[in-house]
PDB file of C-alpha atoms in Angstrom:
ATOM      1  CA  MET W  50     -49.917  78.236-102.678  1.00 44.00           C
ATOM      2  CA  SER W  51     -49.265  74.999-100.812  1.00 61.00           C
ATOM      3  CA  ALA W  52     -51.870  72.313-100.278  1.00 77.00           C
ATOM      4  CA  HIS W  53     -53.263  71.470 -96.851  1.00 90.00           C
ATOM      5  CA  LEU W  54     -52.032  68.345 -95.103  1.00 95.00           C
ATOM      6  CA  ILE W  55     -55.148  68.029 -92.931  1.00 96.00           C
ATOM      7  CA  LYS W  56     -58.194  67.441 -95.087  1.00 96.00           C
ATOM      8  CA  MET W  57     -60.632  67.099 -92.181  1.00 96.00           C
ATOM      9  CA  VAL W  58     -60.654  66.590 -88.425  1.00 97.00           C
ATOM     10  CA  LYS W  59     -63.374  64.575 -86.734  1.00 97.00           C
ATOM     11  CA  LEU W  60     -64.149  64.620 -83.032  1.00 96.00           C
ATOM     12  CA  ASN W  61     -66.442  61.886 -81.732  1.00 94.00           C
ATOM     13  CA  ASN W  62     -67.198  60.902 -85.344  1.00 94.00           C
ATOM     14  CA  LEU W  63     -68.441  64.395 -86.280  1.00 95.00           C
ATOM     15  CA  GLN W  64     -66.573  66.844 -88.492  1.00 97.00           C
ATOM     16  CA  TYR W  65     -64.950  69.320 -86.092  1.00 96.00           C
ATOM     17  CA  ASN W  66     -66.107  72.918 -86.353  1.00 94.00           C
ATOM     18  CA  ALA W  67     -64.871  75.397 -83.735  1.00 89.00           C
ATOM     19  CA  ASN W  68     -68.014  77.508 -84.269  1.00 91.00           C
ATOM     20  CA  ARG W  69     -70.394  74.642 -83.470  1.00 91.00           C
ATOM     21  CA  ASP W  70     -72.056  74.481 -80.036  1.00 88.00           C
ATOM     22  CA  PRO W  71     -69.469  72.807 -77.747  1.00 84.00           C
ATOM     23  CA  GLN W  72     -72.251  70.676 -76.231  1.00 87.00           C
ATOM     24  CA  VAL W  73     -72.181  68.582 -79.417  1.00 90.00           C
ATOM     25  CA  TYR W  74     -68.663  67.310 -78.628  1.00 91.00           C
ATOM     26  CA  ARG W  75     -68.832  67.346 -74.813  1.00 91.00           C
ATOM     27  CA  ARG W  76     -68.089  64.154 -72.853  1.00 93.00           C
ATOM     28  CA  VAL W  77     -68.550  63.001 -69.271  1.00 93.00           C
ATOM     29  CA  VAL W  78     -65.532  62.104 -67.136  1.00 93.00           C
ATOM     30  CA  GLY W  79     -64.343  58.618 -68.101  1.00 92.00           C
ATOM     31  CA  HIS W  80     -65.920  58.619 -71.582  1.00 94.00           C
ATOM     32  CA  PRO W  81     -63.395  58.769 -74.448  1.00 95.00           C
ATOM     33  CA  TYR W  82     -62.942  61.475 -77.051  1.00 96.00           C
ATOM     34  CA  ARG W  83     -62.234  60.002 -80.476  1.00 97.00           C
ATOM     35  CA  ILE W  84     -59.976  62.229 -82.569  1.00 97.00           C
ATOM     36  CA  GLN W  85     -59.448  61.495 -86.263  1.00 97.00           C
ATOM     37  CA  ALA W  86     -57.386  63.464 -88.758  1.00 97.00           C
ATOM     38  CA  LEU W  87     -57.916  62.696 -92.445  1.00 97.00           C
ATOM     39  CA  LEU W  88     -54.666  63.512 -94.229  1.00 97.00           C
ATOM     40  CA  GLU W  89     -54.144  64.325 -97.873  1.00 95.00           C
ATOM     41  CA  GLY W  90     -50.977  64.355 -99.907  1.00 92.00           C
ATOM     42  CA  LYS W  91     -48.353  61.760-100.746  1.00 93.00           C
ATOM     43  CA  GLY W  92     -45.635  60.109 -98.728  1.00 94.00           C
ATOM     44  CA  PRO W  93     -45.143  59.739 -94.977  1.00 97.00           C
ATOM     45  CA  ALA W  94     -46.388  62.315 -92.469  1.00 97.00           C
ATOM     46  CA  LYS W  95     -45.538  62.669 -88.799  1.00 97.00           C
ATOM     47  CA  VAL W  96     -48.640  63.278 -86.673  1.00 98.00           C
ATOM     48  CA  ALA W  97     -48.737  64.246 -83.008  1.00 98.00           C
ATOM     49  CA  VAL W  98     -51.507  64.998 -80.511  1.00 97.00           C
ATOM     50  CA  THR W  99     -50.603  67.228 -77.577  1.00 97.00           C
ATOM     51  CA  CYS W 100     -52.677  68.424 -74.633  1.00 95.00           C
ATOM     52  CA  GLU W 101     -51.696  70.369 -71.513  1.00 92.00           C
ATOM     53  CA  GLY W 102     -48.067  70.489 -72.644  1.00 93.00           C
ATOM     54  CA  LYS W 103     -47.740  66.720 -73.047  1.00 96.00           C
ATOM     55  CA  VAL W 104     -47.378  64.686 -76.221  1.00 97.00           C
ATOM     56  CA  LEU W 105     -50.124  62.069 -75.989  1.00 96.00           C
ATOM     57  CA  LYS W 106     -49.390  60.186 -79.203  1.00 97.00           C
ATOM     58  CA  GLU W 107     -47.010  60.383 -82.137  1.00 97.00           C
ATOM     59  CA  ALA W 108     -47.271  58.306 -85.281  1.00 97.00           C
ATOM     60  CA  THR W 109     -46.083  58.184 -88.871  1.00 97.00           C
ATOM     61  CA  ILE W 110     -48.928  57.814 -91.375  1.00 96.00           C
ATOM     62  CA  ASP W 111     -48.703  57.203 -95.119  1.00 96.00           C
ATOM     63  CA  MET W 112     -50.723  59.856 -96.951  1.00 95.00           C
ATOM     64  CA  PRO W 113     -53.443  59.854 -97.937  1.00 96.00           C
ATOM     65  CA  GLY W 114     -54.569  58.216 -94.730  1.00 96.00           C
ATOM     66  CA  THR W 115     -56.302  58.573 -91.388  1.00 97.00           C
ATOM     67  CA  PHE W 116     -54.804  59.105 -87.952  1.00 97.00           C
ATOM     68  CA  SER W 117     -56.988  58.028 -84.991  1.00 97.00           C
ATOM     69  CA  TYR W 118     -56.568  58.442 -81.261  1.00 97.00           C
ATOM     70  CA  GLU W 119     -58.852  58.105 -78.241  1.00 96.00           C
ATOM     71  CA  LEU W 120     -58.268  59.886 -74.951  1.00 94.00           C
ATOM     72  CA  THR W 121     -60.142  60.039 -71.657  1.00 94.00           C
ATOM     73  CA  PHE W 122     -59.952  62.552 -68.828  1.00 94.00           C
ATOM     74  CA  LYS W 123     -60.296  61.706 -65.131  1.00 93.00           C
ATOM     75  CA  ASP W 124     -61.618  65.120 -64.098  1.00 94.00           C
ATOM     76  CA  ALA W 125     -63.971  67.782 -65.462  1.00 94.00           C
ATOM     77  CA  GLY W 126     -62.731  70.877 -67.275  1.00 94.00           C
ATOM     78  CA  THR W 127     -61.952  72.467 -70.610  1.00 95.00           C
ATOM     79  CA  ARG W 128     -58.740  71.590 -72.414  1.00 95.00           C
ATOM     80  CA  ILE W 129     -57.186  72.450 -75.754  1.00 96.00           C
ATOM     81  CA  ALA W 130     -55.704  69.547 -77.708  1.00 97.00           C
ATOM     82  CA  THR W 131     -53.545  70.208 -80.757  1.00 97.00           C
ATOM     83  CA  ILE W 132     -53.094  67.934 -83.766  1.00 97.00           C
ATOM     84  CA  SER W 133     -49.842  68.666 -85.589  1.00 97.00           C
ATOM     85  CA  VAL W 134     -48.908  67.203 -88.969  1.00 97.00           C
ATOM     86  CA  SER W 135     -45.594  67.605 -90.757  1.00 97.00           C
ATOM     87  CA  ALA W 136     -44.530  66.188 -94.093  1.00 95.00           C
ATOM     88  CA  ASP W 137     -42.099  67.105 -96.833  1.00 91.00           C
ATOM     89  CA  GLY W 138     -40.961  70.333 -95.144  1.00 92.00           C
ATOM     90  CA  GLN W 139     -44.525  71.528 -94.573  1.00 94.00           C
ATOM     91  CA  SER W 140     -46.407  71.583 -91.287  1.00 96.00           C
ATOM     92  CA  GLU W 141     -49.957  72.265 -90.181  1.00 96.00           C
ATOM     93  CA  SER W 142     -51.803  72.123 -86.874  1.00 96.00           C
ATOM     94  CA  GLN W 143     -55.352  72.420 -85.589  1.00 96.00           C
ATOM     95  CA  GLU W 144     -56.614  73.034 -82.073  1.00 96.00           C
ATOM     96  CA  LEU W 145     -59.609  71.211 -80.602  1.00 96.00           C
ATOM     97  CA  ARG W 146     -61.613  72.322 -77.587  1.00 95.00           C
ATOM     98  CA  LEU W 147     -62.351  69.362 -75.318  1.00 95.00           C
ATOM     99  CA  ASP W 148     -65.000  70.005 -72.646  1.00 93.00           C
ATOM    100  CA  THR W 149     -65.446  67.338 -69.988  1.00 92.00           C
ATOM    101  CA  GLU W 150     -68.366  67.420 -67.527  1.00 91.00           C
ATOM    102  CA  ALA W 151     -68.360  65.831 -64.080  1.00 86.00           C
ATOM    103  CA  HIS W 152     -71.848  64.318 -64.501  1.00 79.00           C
ATOM    104  CA  ALA W 153     -74.211  63.560 -67.360  1.00 72.00           C
ATOM    105  CA  LYS W 154     -77.166  65.909 -67.690  1.00 71.00           C
ATOM    106  CA  ILE W 155     -80.539  64.445 -66.786  1.00 70.00           C
ATOM    107  CA  GLY W 156     -83.524  65.264 -68.926  1.00 56.00           C
TER     108      GLY W 156
END
């Protein structure tokens, strides 16, 4: 069995869990999402973040290491961002649900 390349993914400095209430990660238009991928293994890894069919950032990270990226949306909605990691003939990806609200809740 092969080892995982992605040890942990953090969204807004919290460990990402798809089963957690999405309100925990939600942002208002114009406020950044901070995505971090903690990588494990040895050697270089190619990391990419994609959303809505566009590659937002690509980087090569020495493992073990951390990949970080911040992105902001100009309009409200729900999007799926994907973090993809490939190294030494192995690849792994994880999807993140990014909910953006038009206005902050009051109260």
